[in-house]
Structure formats: C-alpha cells, structure tokens
mmCIF file of C-alpha atoms in Angstrom:
data_model
loop_
_atom_site.group_PDB
_atom_site.id
_atom_site.type_symbol
_atom_site.label_atom_id
_atom_site.label_comp_id
_atom_site.label_asym_id
_atom_site.label_seq_id
_atom_site.Cartn_x
_atom_site.Cartn_y
_atom_site.Cartn_z
ATOM 1 C CA MET A 400 2.781 -9.548 24.818
ATOM 2 C CA GLN A 401 4.392 -7.566 21.467
ATOM 3 C CA GLN A 402 2.203 -7.917 18.318
ATOM 4 C CA ILE A 403 4.196 -9.343 15.359
ATOM 5 C CA ILE A 404 3.524 -6.965 12.584
ATOM 6 C CA PRO A 405 3.832 -9.112 9.242
ATOM 7 C CA THR A 406 5.883 -7.995 6.116
ATOM 8 C CA ARG A 407 3.711 -6.962 3.295
ATOM 9 C CA HIS A 408 5.084 -6.175 -0.133
ATOM 10 C CA LEU A 409 3.287 -2.972 -0.801
ATOM 11 C CA PHE A 410 2.360 -3.090 -4.319
ATOM 12 C CA GLY A 411 -0.862 -0.895 -4.178
ATOM 13 C CA PRO A 412 -1.076 2.756 -5.288
ATOM 14 C CA GLY A 413 0.779 3.897 -1.958
ATOM 15 C CA PRO A 414 2.074 3.547 0.766
ATOM 16 C CA CYS A 415 5.157 1.236 -1.128
ATOM 17 C CA ASN A 416 7.978 -0.232 1.186
ATOM 18 C CA PRO A 417 10.307 2.418 1.798
ATOM 19 C CA TYR A 418 14.503 2.529 0.720
ATOM 20 C CA ALA A 419 16.334 1.039 3.415
ATOM 21 C CA GLU A 420 17.864 4.465 3.959
ATOM 22 C CA ALA A 421 14.888 6.127 4.777
ATOM 23 C CA THR A 422 13.726 3.677 7.195
ATOM 24 C CA ALA A 423 17.265 3.858 9.265
ATOM 25 C CA ALA A 424 17.177 7.558 9.151
ATOM 26 C CA LEU A 425 13.610 7.150 11.467
ATOM 27 C CA GLY A 426 16.167 5.846 14.395
ATOM 28 C CA LEU A 427 18.949 8.523 14.093
ATOM 29 C CA PRO A 428 18.938 10.546 17.570
ATOM 30 C CA LEU A 429 15.990 13.325 17.432
ATOM 31 C CA LEU A 430 17.068 16.833 17.283
ATOM 32 C CA GLY A 431 15.040 19.602 18.391
ATOM 33 C CA HIS A 432 13.512 21.498 15.571
ATOM 34 C CA LEU A 433 15.686 24.823 16.241
ATOM 35 C CA ASP A 434 18.619 22.943 16.494
ATOM 36 C CA PRO A 435 21.242 24.185 14.445
ATOM 37 C CA ASP A 436 21.808 20.729 12.913
ATOM 38 C CA PHE A 437 18.268 20.121 12.371
ATOM 39 C CA ILE A 438 18.151 23.395 10.569
ATOM 40 C CA ALA A 439 20.744 22.198 8.287
ATOM 41 C CA ARG A 440 19.476 19.169 7.517
ATOM 42 C CA MET A 441 16.119 20.955 6.725
ATOM 43 C CA ASP A 442 18.197 22.920 4.434
ATOM 44 C CA ARG A 443 19.164 19.943 2.802
ATOM 45 C CA THR A 444 15.994 18.494 2.304
ATOM 46 C CA CYS A 445 14.650 21.680 0.775
ATOM 47 C CA GLU A 446 17.861 21.545 -1.864
ATOM 48 C CA GLY A 447 17.036 18.616 -2.369
ATOM 49 C CA LEU A 448 13.442 19.019 -3.258
ATOM 50 C CA ARG A 449 14.646 21.943 -5.500
ATOM 51 C CA THR A 450 16.194 19.342 -7.888
ATOM 52 C CA LEU A 451 13.110 17.138 -7.742
ATOM 53 C CA TRP A 452 10.851 19.671 -8.225
ATOM 54 C CA GLY A 453 13.145 21.281 -11.088
ATOM 55 C CA THR A 454 12.679 24.505 -9.469
ATOM 56 C CA LYS A 455 14.644 27.373 -8.227
ATOM 57 C CA ASN A 456 11.900 28.494 -5.924
ATOM 58 C CA THR A 457 13.222 29.849 -2.703
ATOM 59 C CA ARG A 458 9.983 28.622 -1.070
ATOM 60 C CA THR A 459 10.208 24.584 -1.679
ATOM 61 C CA LEU A 460 9.990 23.164 1.553
ATOM 62 C CA PRO A 461 8.104 20.037 3.065
ATOM 63 C CA LEU A 462 4.757 20.539 5.077
ATOM 64 C CA SER A 463 4.298 18.562 7.854
ATOM 65 C CA ALA A 464 1.446 16.960 6.832
ATOM 66 C CA THR A 465 0.351 14.682 4.150
ATOM 67 C CA GLY A 466 0.099 15.018 0.436
ATOM 68 C CA SER A 467 -3.552 15.887 1.210
ATOM 69 C CA ALA A 468 -2.973 19.039 3.399
ATOM 70 C CA GLY A 469 -0.142 19.929 0.209
ATOM 71 C CA MET A 470 -3.069 20.472 -1.634
ATOM 72 C CA GLU A 471 -5.174 21.978 0.831
ATOM 73 C CA ALA A 472 -2.279 24.908 1.291
ATOM 74 C CA ALA A 473 -2.300 24.833 -2.540
ATOM 75 C CA PHE A 474 -5.537 26.569 -2.509
ATOM 76 C CA VAL A 475 -6.256 28.072 0.206
ATOM 77 C CA ASN A 476 -3.034 30.403 0.273
ATOM 78 C CA THR A 477 -4.176 31.437 -3.330
ATOM 79 C CA ILE A 478 -7.683 31.653 -3.496
ATOM 80 C CA ASN A 479 -10.053 34.609 -2.285
ATOM 81 C CA PRO A 480 -13.948 34.125 -1.845
ATOM 82 C CA GLY A 481 -14.986 34.670 -6.029
ATOM 83 C CA ASP A 482 -11.778 34.178 -7.808
ATOM 84 C CA VAL A 483 -12.353 31.465 -10.440
ATOM 85 C CA ALA A 484 -10.990 28.138 -10.667
ATOM 86 C CA VAL A 485 -10.188 26.044 -13.488
ATOM 87 C CA ILE A 486 -9.727 22.324 -12.823
ATOM 88 C CA ALA A 487 -9.176 19.479 -15.122
ATOM 89 C CA VAL A 488 -10.842 16.275 -13.894
ATOM 90 C CA ASN A 489 -9.795 13.197 -14.932
ATOM 91 C CA GLY A 490 -10.034 11.123 -11.696
ATOM 92 C CA LEU A 491 -10.434 11.190 -8.201
ATOM 93 C CA PHE A 492 -7.887 13.986 -6.957
ATOM 94 C CA GLY A 493 -8.949 16.079 -9.570
ATOM 95 C CA GLU A 494 -12.762 16.122 -7.874
ATOM 96 C CA ARG A 495 -10.792 16.445 -4.586
ATOM 97 C CA MET A 496 -9.007 19.874 -5.982
ATOM 98 C CA CYS A 497 -12.539 21.035 -6.972
ATOM 99 C CA GLU A 498 -13.951 19.852 -3.359
ATOM 100 C CA VAL A 499 -11.179 21.815 -1.751
ATOM 101 C CA ALA A 500 -11.440 24.938 -3.748
ATOM 102 C CA SER A 501 -14.987 25.289 -3.551
ATOM 103 C CA ARG A 502 -14.606 25.227 0.136
ATOM 104 C CA VAL A 503 -12.161 28.412 0.083
ATOM 105 C CA GLY A 504 -15.057 29.811 -1.971
ATOM 106 C CA ALA A 505 -13.435 29.263 -5.407
ATOM 107 C CA GLU A 506 -15.930 30.010 -8.286
ATOM 108 C CA VAL A 507 -15.012 26.449 -9.598
ATOM 109 C CA VAL A 508 -14.994 25.699 -13.465
ATOM 110 C CA ARG A 509 -14.586 22.128 -13.867
ATOM 111 C CA VAL A 510 -13.129 20.398 -16.848
ATOM 112 C CA ASP A 511 -14.324 16.844 -17.270
ATOM 113 C CA HIS A 512 -12.505 14.490 -19.088
ATOM 114 C CA GLU A 513 -13.304 10.797 -19.383
ATOM 115 C CA TYR A 514 -11.590 8.594 -16.486
ATOM 116 C CA GLY A 515 -8.619 6.519 -17.766
ATOM 117 C CA THR A 516 -7.693 9.777 -20.441
ATOM 118 C CA PRO A 517 -5.144 12.867 -19.851
ATOM 119 C CA VAL A 518 -6.073 16.396 -19.149
ATOM 120 C CA ASP A 519 -6.848 18.184 -22.798
ATOM 121 C CA ALA A 520 -5.010 21.488 -22.338
ATOM 122 C CA GLU A 521 -6.867 22.861 -25.258
ATOM 123 C CA ARG A 522 -10.247 22.332 -23.260
ATOM 124 C CA VAL A 523 -8.928 23.845 -20.095
ATOM 125 C CA ALA A 524 -8.075 26.970 -21.874
ATOM 126 C CA ALA A 525 -11.147 27.307 -23.108
ATOM 127 C CA ALA A 526 -13.505 26.599 -19.995
ATOM 128 C CA HIS A 527 -12.925 30.679 -18.964
ATOM 129 C CA PRO A 528 -11.302 33.820 -20.164
ATOM 130 C CA ASN A 529 -9.577 34.493 -16.918
ATOM 131 C CA PRO A 530 -9.534 32.378 -14.162
ATOM 132 C CA LYS A 531 -7.233 33.121 -10.932
ATOM 133 C CA VAL A 532 -5.603 29.384 -11.188
ATOM 134 C CA ILE A 533 -5.649 26.470 -13.499
ATOM 135 C CA ALA A 534 -5.041 23.403 -11.791
ATOM 136 C CA ALA A 535 -4.517 19.700 -12.729
ATOM 137 C CA VAL A 536 -3.076 16.028 -11.815
ATOM 138 C CA HIS A 537 0.274 15.384 -12.999
ATOM 139 C CA ALA A 538 -0.342 11.455 -12.411
ATOM 140 C CA GLU A 539 -3.329 10.620 -11.401
ATOM 141 C CA THR A 540 -3.329 7.912 -9.132
ATOM 142 C CA SER A 541 -6.703 6.794 -9.187
ATOM 143 C CA THR A 542 -6.583 5.859 -12.733
ATOM 144 C CA GLY A 543 -2.947 5.645 -13.852
ATOM 145 C CA VAL A 544 -2.497 8.612 -16.736
ATOM 146 C CA VAL A 545 0.061 10.880 -16.807
ATOM 147 C CA SER A 546 -0.802 14.222 -18.347
ATOM 148 C CA ASP A 547 1.497 16.664 -19.978
ATOM 149 C CA ILE A 548 1.602 19.468 -17.689
ATOM 150 C CA ALA A 549 4.117 21.631 -19.417
ATOM 151 C CA ALA A 550 0.810 21.898 -22.105
ATOM 152 C CA LEU A 551 -0.893 23.524 -19.625
ATOM 153 C CA GLY A 552 1.820 25.657 -18.582
ATOM 154 C CA ALA A 553 1.810 27.225 -21.882
ATOM 155 C CA ILE A 554 -1.877 28.107 -22.050
ATOM 156 C CA LYS A 555 -2.087 29.482 -18.440
ATOM 157 C CA GLY A 556 -2.061 33.039 -19.621
ATOM 158 C CA ASP A 557 -1.978 35.128 -16.104
ATOM 159 C CA ALA A 558 -3.216 32.468 -14.128
ATOM 160 C CA LEU A 559 -1.362 30.335 -11.555
ATOM 161 C CA LEU A 560 -0.844 27.184 -12.309
ATOM 162 C CA ILE A 561 -1.350 24.488 -9.800
ATOM 163 C CA VAL A 562 -0.179 20.788 -10.261
ATOM 164 C CA ASP A 563 -0.613 17.617 -8.198
ATOM 165 C CA ALA A 564 2.657 15.768 -8.278
ATOM 166 C CA VAL A 565 1.922 13.273 -5.671
ATOM 167 C CA THR A 566 2.374 10.314 -7.805
ATOM 168 C CA SER A 567 5.193 11.497 -10.042
ATOM 169 C CA ILE A 568 7.739 12.770 -7.695
ATOM 170 C CA GLY A 569 10.895 10.861 -7.400
ATOM 171 C CA GLY A 570 9.566 8.567 -10.095
ATOM 172 C CA MET A 571 9.776 10.378 -13.389
ATOM 173 C CA PRO A 572 11.222 14.185 -14.240
ATOM 174 C CA ILE A 573 9.365 17.354 -13.356
ATOM 175 C CA GLU A 574 10.323 20.367 -14.434
ATOM 176 C CA ALA A 575 8.213 22.985 -12.278
ATOM 177 C CA ASP A 576 10.045 25.973 -14.095
ATOM 178 C CA ALA A 577 10.169 24.935 -17.425
ATOM 179 C CA TRP A 578 6.749 23.974 -17.580
ATOM 180 C CA GLY A 579 5.465 26.885 -15.760
ATOM 181 C CA ILE A 580 4.141 25.327 -12.540
ATOM 182 C CA ASP A 581 3.562 27.955 -9.887
ATOM 183 C CA VAL A 582 2.305 26.072 -7.110
ATOM 184 C CA GLY A 583 3.119 22.129 -6.756
ATOM 185 C CA TYR A 584 2.397 19.652 -3.890
ATOM 186 C CA ALA A 585 3.377 16.012 -3.675
ATOM 187 C CA GLY A 586 3.265 13.685 -1.431
ATOM 188 C CA THR A 587 6.467 11.149 0.792
ATOM 189 C CA GLN A 588 4.988 7.785 0.107
ATOM 190 C CA LYS A 589 4.779 7.215 -3.269
ATOM 191 C CA CYS A 590 8.279 7.230 -5.737
ATOM 192 C CA LEU A 591 10.470 9.089 -2.907
ATOM 193 C CA GLY A 592 10.018 5.753 -1.132
ATOM 194 C CA VAL A 593 9.714 7.450 2.345
ATOM 195 C CA ALA A 594 6.983 6.420 5.078
ATOM 196 C CA PRO A 595 3.387 8.861 4.439
ATOM 197 C CA GLY A 596 3.330 11.787 6.553
ATOM 198 C CA MET A 597 4.794 14.904 4.490
ATOM 199 C CA ALA A 598 4.073 17.558 1.382
ATOM 200 C CA PRO A 599 7.199 18.261 -0.467
ATOM 201 C CA PHE A 600 5.643 21.643 -2.079
ATOM 202 C CA THR A 601 6.861 24.569 -4.159
ATOM 203 C CA ILE A 602 5.549 27.931 -4.701
ATOM 204 C CA SER A 603 7.126 30.380 -7.105
ATOM 205 C CA ASP A 604 8.046 34.092 -6.382
ATOM 206 C CA ARG A 605 5.262 34.934 -8.307
ATOM 207 C CA ALA A 606 2.396 32.994 -6.683
ATOM 208 C CA PHE A 607 3.734 34.063 -3.466
ATOM 209 C CA GLU A 608 3.544 37.879 -4.350
ATOM 210 C CA ARG A 609 0.127 37.381 -5.253
ATOM 211 C CA ARG A 610 -0.517 34.968 -2.623
ATOM 212 C CA VAL A 611 -3.996 35.436 0.261
ATOM 213 C CA GLN A 612 -2.101 37.244 2.835
ATOM 214 C CA LYS A 613 -4.381 36.112 5.650
ATOM 215 C CA PRO A 614 -5.805 32.495 4.901
ATOM 216 C CA GLN A 615 -8.537 30.394 6.326
ATOM 217 C CA SER A 616 -5.646 28.066 7.775
ATOM 218 C CA TRP A 617 -3.250 29.444 10.346
ATOM 219 C CA TYR A 618 -1.197 26.019 10.193
ATOM 220 C CA LEU A 619 -1.226 26.070 6.234
ATOM 221 C CA ASP A 620 -0.159 30.083 5.847
ATOM 222 C CA LEU A 621 3.173 29.775 3.743
ATOM 223 C CA GLY A 622 3.823 33.786 4.667
ATOM 224 C CA LEU A 623 4.428 31.840 8.271
ATOM 225 C CA LEU A 624 5.921 28.862 7.602
ATOM 226 C CA GLY A 625 8.715 30.009 4.870
ATOM 227 C CA GLY A 626 10.148 32.152 7.863
ATOM 228 C CA TYR A 627 10.961 28.759 9.826
ATOM 229 C CA ALA A 628 11.937 26.508 6.766
ATOM 230 C CA THR A 629 13.351 28.431 3.906
ATOM 231 C CA THR A 630 15.017 31.574 4.853
ATOM 232 C CA GLY A 631 18.453 30.634 3.907
ATOM 233 C CA SER A 632 21.585 29.630 5.282
ATOM 234 C CA SER A 633 21.636 26.577 7.711
ATOM 235 C CA GLY A 634 21.671 28.358 11.323
ATOM 236 C CA GLY A 635 20.580 31.207 10.252
ATOM 237 C CA GLN A 636 17.810 33.000 12.095
ATOM 238 C CA ARG A 637 14.327 30.992 12.061
ATOM 239 C CA THR A 638 10.711 32.230 12.746
ATOM 240 C CA TYR A 639 9.103 29.491 15.329
ATOM 241 C CA HIS A 640 6.026 28.503 13.713
ATOM 242 C CA HIS A 641 4.945 24.726 14.840
ATOM 243 C CA THR A 642 7.148 21.939 16.050
ATOM 244 C CA ALA A 643 8.200 19.834 12.770
ATOM 245 C CA PRO A 644 8.161 16.502 12.958
ATOM 246 C CA VAL A 645 12.151 16.156 13.443
ATOM 247 C CA ALA A 646 12.648 11.986 12.390
ATOM 248 C CA MET A 647 10.415 12.360 9.378
ATOM 249 C CA VAL A 648 12.178 15.039 7.841
ATOM 250 C CA ALA A 649 15.395 13.107 8.382
ATOM 251 C CA SER A 650 13.959 10.115 7.032
ATOM 252 C CA LEU A 651 12.869 12.445 3.973
ATOM 253 C CA GLU A 652 16.450 13.932 3.454
ATOM 254 C CA ALA A 653 18.112 10.014 3.768
ATOM 255 C CA GLY A 654 14.895 8.947 0.919
ATOM 256 C CA ILE A 655 16.149 11.920 -1.569
ATOM 257 C CA GLU A 656 19.824 11.475 -0.964
ATOM 258 C CA ARG A 657 19.159 7.697 -1.878
ATOM 259 C CA VAL A 658 17.389 9.165 -5.324
ATOM 260 C CA LEU A 659 19.624 11.981 -6.315
ATOM 261 C CA ALA A 660 22.744 9.197 -5.733
ATOM 262 C CA GLU A 661 21.176 7.009 -8.002
ATOM 263 C CA GLY A 662 20.293 9.448 -10.287
ATOM 264 C CA ILE A 663 17.080 11.278 -11.322
ATOM 265 C CA GLU A 664 17.733 9.591 -15.140
ATOM 266 C CA ALA A 665 18.291 6.086 -13.520
ATOM 267 C CA VAL A 666 15.659 6.188 -11.027
ATOM 268 C CA THR A 667 13.173 7.235 -13.948
ATOM 269 C CA ALA A 668 14.864 4.335 -16.310
ATOM 270 C CA ARG A 669 14.144 1.711 -13.768
ATOM 271 C CA HIS A 670 10.337 3.101 -12.946
ATOM 272 C CA GLN A 671 9.711 3.010 -16.675
ATOM 273 C CA ASN A 672 11.209 -0.481 -17.403
ATOM 274 C CA ALA A 673 9.461 -2.371 -14.248
ATOM 275 C CA GLY A 674 6.055 -0.796 -15.809
ATOM 276 C CA ALA A 675 6.338 -1.765 -18.922
ATOM 277 C CA ALA A 676 7.228 -5.364 -18.083
ATOM 278 C CA LEU A 677 4.398 -5.605 -15.649
ATOM 279 C CA GLN A 678 2.161 -4.064 -18.179
ATOM 280 C CA LYS A 679 3.328 -6.192 -21.113
ATOM 281 C CA GLY A 680 3.165 -9.131 -18.561
ATOM 282 C CA LEU A 681 -0.366 -8.413 -17.806
ATOM 283 C CA GLN A 682 -1.818 -8.341 -20.858
ATOM 284 C CA GLU A 683 0.141 -11.790 -21.688
ATOM 285 C CA MET A 684 -2.543 -13.159 -19.118
ATOM 286 C CA GLY A 685 -5.109 -12.164 -21.214
ATOM 287 C CA LEU A 686 -5.762 -8.813 -18.964
ATOM 288 C CA GLU A 687 -6.831 -5.532 -20.110
ATOM 289 C CA LEU A 688 -5.236 -2.118 -19.090
ATOM 290 C CA PHE A 689 -7.511 0.576 -17.870
ATOM 291 C CA ALA A 690 -5.349 3.849 -18.699
ATOM 292 C CA ALA A 691 -5.213 4.908 -22.231
ATOM 293 C CA GLU A 692 -2.368 3.559 -24.414
ATOM 294 C CA GLY A 693 0.442 6.309 -24.806
ATOM 295 C CA HIS A 694 -0.265 7.918 -21.597
ATOM 296 C CA ARG A 695 -0.094 5.054 -18.754
ATOM 297 C CA LEU A 696 1.788 5.503 -15.775
ATOM 298 C CA PRO A 697 4.556 2.753 -14.945
ATOM 299 C CA GLN A 698 5.016 3.472 -11.339
ATOM 300 C CA LEU A 699 1.019 2.600 -11.344
ATOM 301 C CA THR A 700 -0.734 0.355 -13.378
ATOM 302 C CA THR A 701 -4.802 0.108 -13.576
ATOM 303 C CA VAL A 702 -6.024 -3.312 -15.096
ATOM 304 C CA LYS A 703 -9.363 -4.245 -15.244
ATOM 305 C CA VAL A 704 -10.804 -6.828 -13.378
ATOM 306 C CA PRO A 705 -11.745 -9.892 -15.444
ATOM 307 C CA GLU A 706 -15.705 -10.522 -15.778
ATOM 308 C CA GLY A 707 -16.715 -12.975 -13.300
ATOM 309 C CA VAL A 708 -13.829 -12.570 -11.006
ATOM 310 C CA ASP A 709 -14.265 -11.168 -7.654
ATOM 311 C CA SER A 710 -11.975 -8.094 -7.000
ATOM 312 C CA ALA A 711 -12.157 -8.203 -3.209
ATOM 313 C CA ALA A 712 -11.474 -11.819 -2.834
ATOM 314 C CA VAL A 713 -8.402 -11.912 -5.242
ATOM 315 C CA ARG A 714 -7.153 -8.938 -3.323
ATOM 316 C CA SER A 715 -7.712 -10.664 -0.104
ATOM 317 C CA TYR A 716 -5.915 -13.849 -1.109
ATOM 318 C CA LEU A 717 -3.252 -12.094 -2.525
ATOM 319 C CA LEU A 718 -2.376 -10.572 1.301
ATOM 320 C CA LYS A 719 -2.903 -13.815 2.770
ATOM 321 C CA ASN A 720 -1.008 -16.132 0.801
ATOM 322 C CA TYR A 721 1.656 -13.917 -0.582
ATOM 323 C CA GLY A 722 1.759 -10.902 1.834
ATOM 324 C CA VAL A 723 0.913 -8.981 -1.464
ATOM 325 C CA GLU A 724 -1.087 -5.715 -1.216
ATOM 326 C CA ILE A 725 -2.682 -4.414 -4.530
ATOM 327 C CA GLY A 726 -5.471 -1.520 -4.449
ATOM 328 C CA GLY A 727 -9.138 -1.455 -5.946
ATOM 329 C CA GLY A 728 -10.494 1.033 -8.090
ATOM 330 C CA VAL A 729 -12.565 4.237 -6.822
ATOM 331 C CA GLY A 730 -15.535 5.237 -7.564
ATOM 332 C CA GLN A 731 -17.692 4.004 -9.912
ATOM 333 C CA TYR A 732 -14.710 1.537 -10.838
ATOM 334 C CA ALA A 733 -14.148 0.526 -7.226
ATOM 335 C CA ALA A 734 -15.003 -3.255 -7.694
ATOM 336 C CA THR A 735 -13.765 -3.291 -11.548
ATOM 337 C CA VAL A 736 -10.257 -2.207 -11.851
ATOM 338 C CA TRP A 737 -7.172 -2.908 -9.869
ATOM 339 C CA ARG A 738 -3.915 -0.345 -9.282
ATOM 340 C CA ILE A 739 -1.120 -1.993 -8.890
ATOM 341 C CA GLY A 740 2.027 -0.066 -8.142
ATOM 342 C CA LEU A 741 5.776 -0.307 -8.408
ATOM 343 C CA MET A 742 7.308 2.406 -7.003
ATOM 344 C CA GLY A 743 10.588 3.464 -4.804
ATOM 345 C CA PRO A 744 12.446 0.607 -3.822
ATOM 346 C CA ASN A 745 9.689 -1.722 -5.500
ATOM 347 C CA ALA A 746 10.348 -0.178 -8.792
ATOM 348 C CA ASN A 747 12.266 -3.641 -10.063
ATOM 349 C CA MET A 748 12.001 -6.723 -12.055
ATOM 350 C CA ASP A 749 11.680 -9.022 -8.783
ATOM 351 C CA SER A 750 8.489 -7.418 -8.113
ATOM 352 C CA VAL A 751 6.981 -7.744 -11.377
ATOM 353 C CA ALA A 752 8.202 -11.187 -11.422
ATOM 354 C CA LEU A 753 6.045 -11.861 -7.988
ATOM 355 C CA ILE A 754 2.991 -9.631 -9.285
ATOM 356 C CA LEU A 755 2.727 -11.861 -12.238
ATOM 357 C CA ALA A 756 3.458 -15.061 -10.273
ATOM 358 C CA SER A 757 0.688 -14.576 -7.453
ATOM 359 C CA LEU A 758 -1.926 -12.849 -9.366
ATOM 360 C CA LYS A 759 -2.190 -15.555 -11.670
ATOM 361 C CA ASP A 760 -2.550 -17.727 -8.732
ATOM 362 C CA ALA A 761 -4.925 -15.585 -7.201
ATOM 363 C CA ILE A 762 -7.626 -15.271 -9.855
ATOM 364 C CA ALA A 763 -7.487 -18.893 -10.476
ATOM 365 C CA ASN A 764 -8.257 -19.819 -7.200
ATOM 366 C CA SER A 765 -10.055 -17.170 -5.286
#
C-alpha cells in the first residue's frame, strides 16, 4: 500500500514549502552531469546566483550538499592550522562556525553577543589585530536577527570575510562585492523556495588566490570544484569531479528564475510586509518578540513562549489540527522561544492569517 504523505504548511525555520516551479522542475527528464544541455543549465544557475549574491565572482556555484557543507567548504578552503579566525557568535550558527573552524586547526577568537542581538562590528575589529578570517552570520536562523555585514566589510582590513547567508539569500538584498564578502555560503530550502540539498556558494578572486592549496576535504576542494562548475561558456570543456545532483540543479535554476522574474525588490518587499504583519499580529495577541527591535528578520520571527504554556504541546497541536509546522528555539531557549518562518512562497498575507488564527487556538487548547 502506498503511504499517504500529508500536506504541511512549513512555517518553521526551514525547509519552507517550495515554489511550484521548483517542484515541477524535479520531474524534468534527467540529463547526464556532463551533457552539454546540463552544462548550459549549470551556467545559467551560476549566473542567477551571481545576481542573488550581488557579485561578479567567477567562482559562484551550487555545492552538491546542504548549507552546512557550505560552511565547511568556507573554512577548509581558507584556514591552515594555526591561522586566526575571529568569529562573531550571536546564535547557534555562529557557534557552529567556531566548531568547524577549530576542526581545521584555526586559533578561534570568539566575539560573543547576547542571543537576540546583532553583531557589533567594532567589537569584532577589536578582537584581534591581524586575523586570517573574520566570520559572521547575516541572518541568524536561531534568533531571528539580521546583522550589518557591510559594517564588518569596512573593518576587515587584510582578513577574509566569511558570511553565512543561508536564511537571507532570495529573501532580502545581498551585495557581496559592495559589502566586502570574500566567501559566502547559503542554502536552497529557505527564501529560495527550493528543497534542501544544495549550497549556493561564492568566493572572491582575492580569497581564491589565498586558499588552502590542498584542503583536508577532497569533496569540498574549491580548486577542483571550480573546474567542473564554473569554467565559462556553456558546453565548454569541464573537468569531471563528481556526479552532480542534476535534478536538484534543475529545481534550483527554476527557483532562481522564479525569484528573479518577480524581481529582488518585489520579493524583498513581500517578505518584509508579511513579516511585519506577523510580528504586529503576534504582539496584538499579547506575545513578546525575542529578537532586538530594529534588527528583526522579516522572514524568520522569534517569539517568546508565554509563561505556563507548553511549547512542544502547542507545536504538536498545530501540526495535528492545522498541518502547521513552526519551530522551537535552540539551546537554552529550546522550550521558551518559537521560530516562525515566512519564506519563499509562504511569505504572504494568507500565511500570516493562518499562523495567527491557528496559534491563538493552539495556545488556548493545548
């Protein structure tokens, strides 16, 4: 008997429900990973990613793994044992940056911030006089906070700036070249509205020239990957590296085309308007938002669980009665914060109305 998969409203921290175009593309006829038509698709995908990243970097490509592998690729290709990595930590994913950097032998200098607050560029600048890399999260998924990456780019000096844009790409503007981002990584499953499975990645010429020549990861070696994914014109000579997830690339291309067809400004406004409406509605219900005012992500809202309310019970009620998924918090906030995502096609007023009505019912009855 075929299992019936329920339909969910994915309003957690990711994945979100995908764009219809991205889902449809998964059913296109498969192509070989060296087929000229697939190479042309890869070229178009890389060009679309350059637009979303706000960069002219030649080496802008989708890595064949999730955003966490993008984080790993960023550090294994830039850090030699003993190099200093100054890492801003204002949430779970800053914590993970520290863990990954330490595993490749970095001397990690943490710059800790209170969860729910943005990164302070001046404190980062003062942490070490000459780091090899400075790293930070643009849109911190664990806390719902956005940080000023341009401010970090202005103080980086000779350091390479590594940025996590997993929750920002496709939902808010990114200007990698203007902001001074040297290495950026993201994911497909959030504002891009594509299933999880790939990591949009970009590296500047400056960072590539200073890269680790033989990183500890063969699979994530950008010197090898670039020869397959980004050597230039469609149908050009490519160096085989691995079997690319051709269906996922087709889906990513369709998701990017969907976003660019609507327009980055329009997509940004849609996410902004939906997020603002949700946050206003939550506050009108008497709930308190977690992230610092003025630094709140529109696409990922963090809200404090009311005293006396069982976070897990509410989330279970929502899933059972409405097919609505929201996320819990992380770490010490696992039971005291909810994370509510309005990303990709879910960033609309119908989603806002459903979340507010169902959450009000769940709090009252769970």
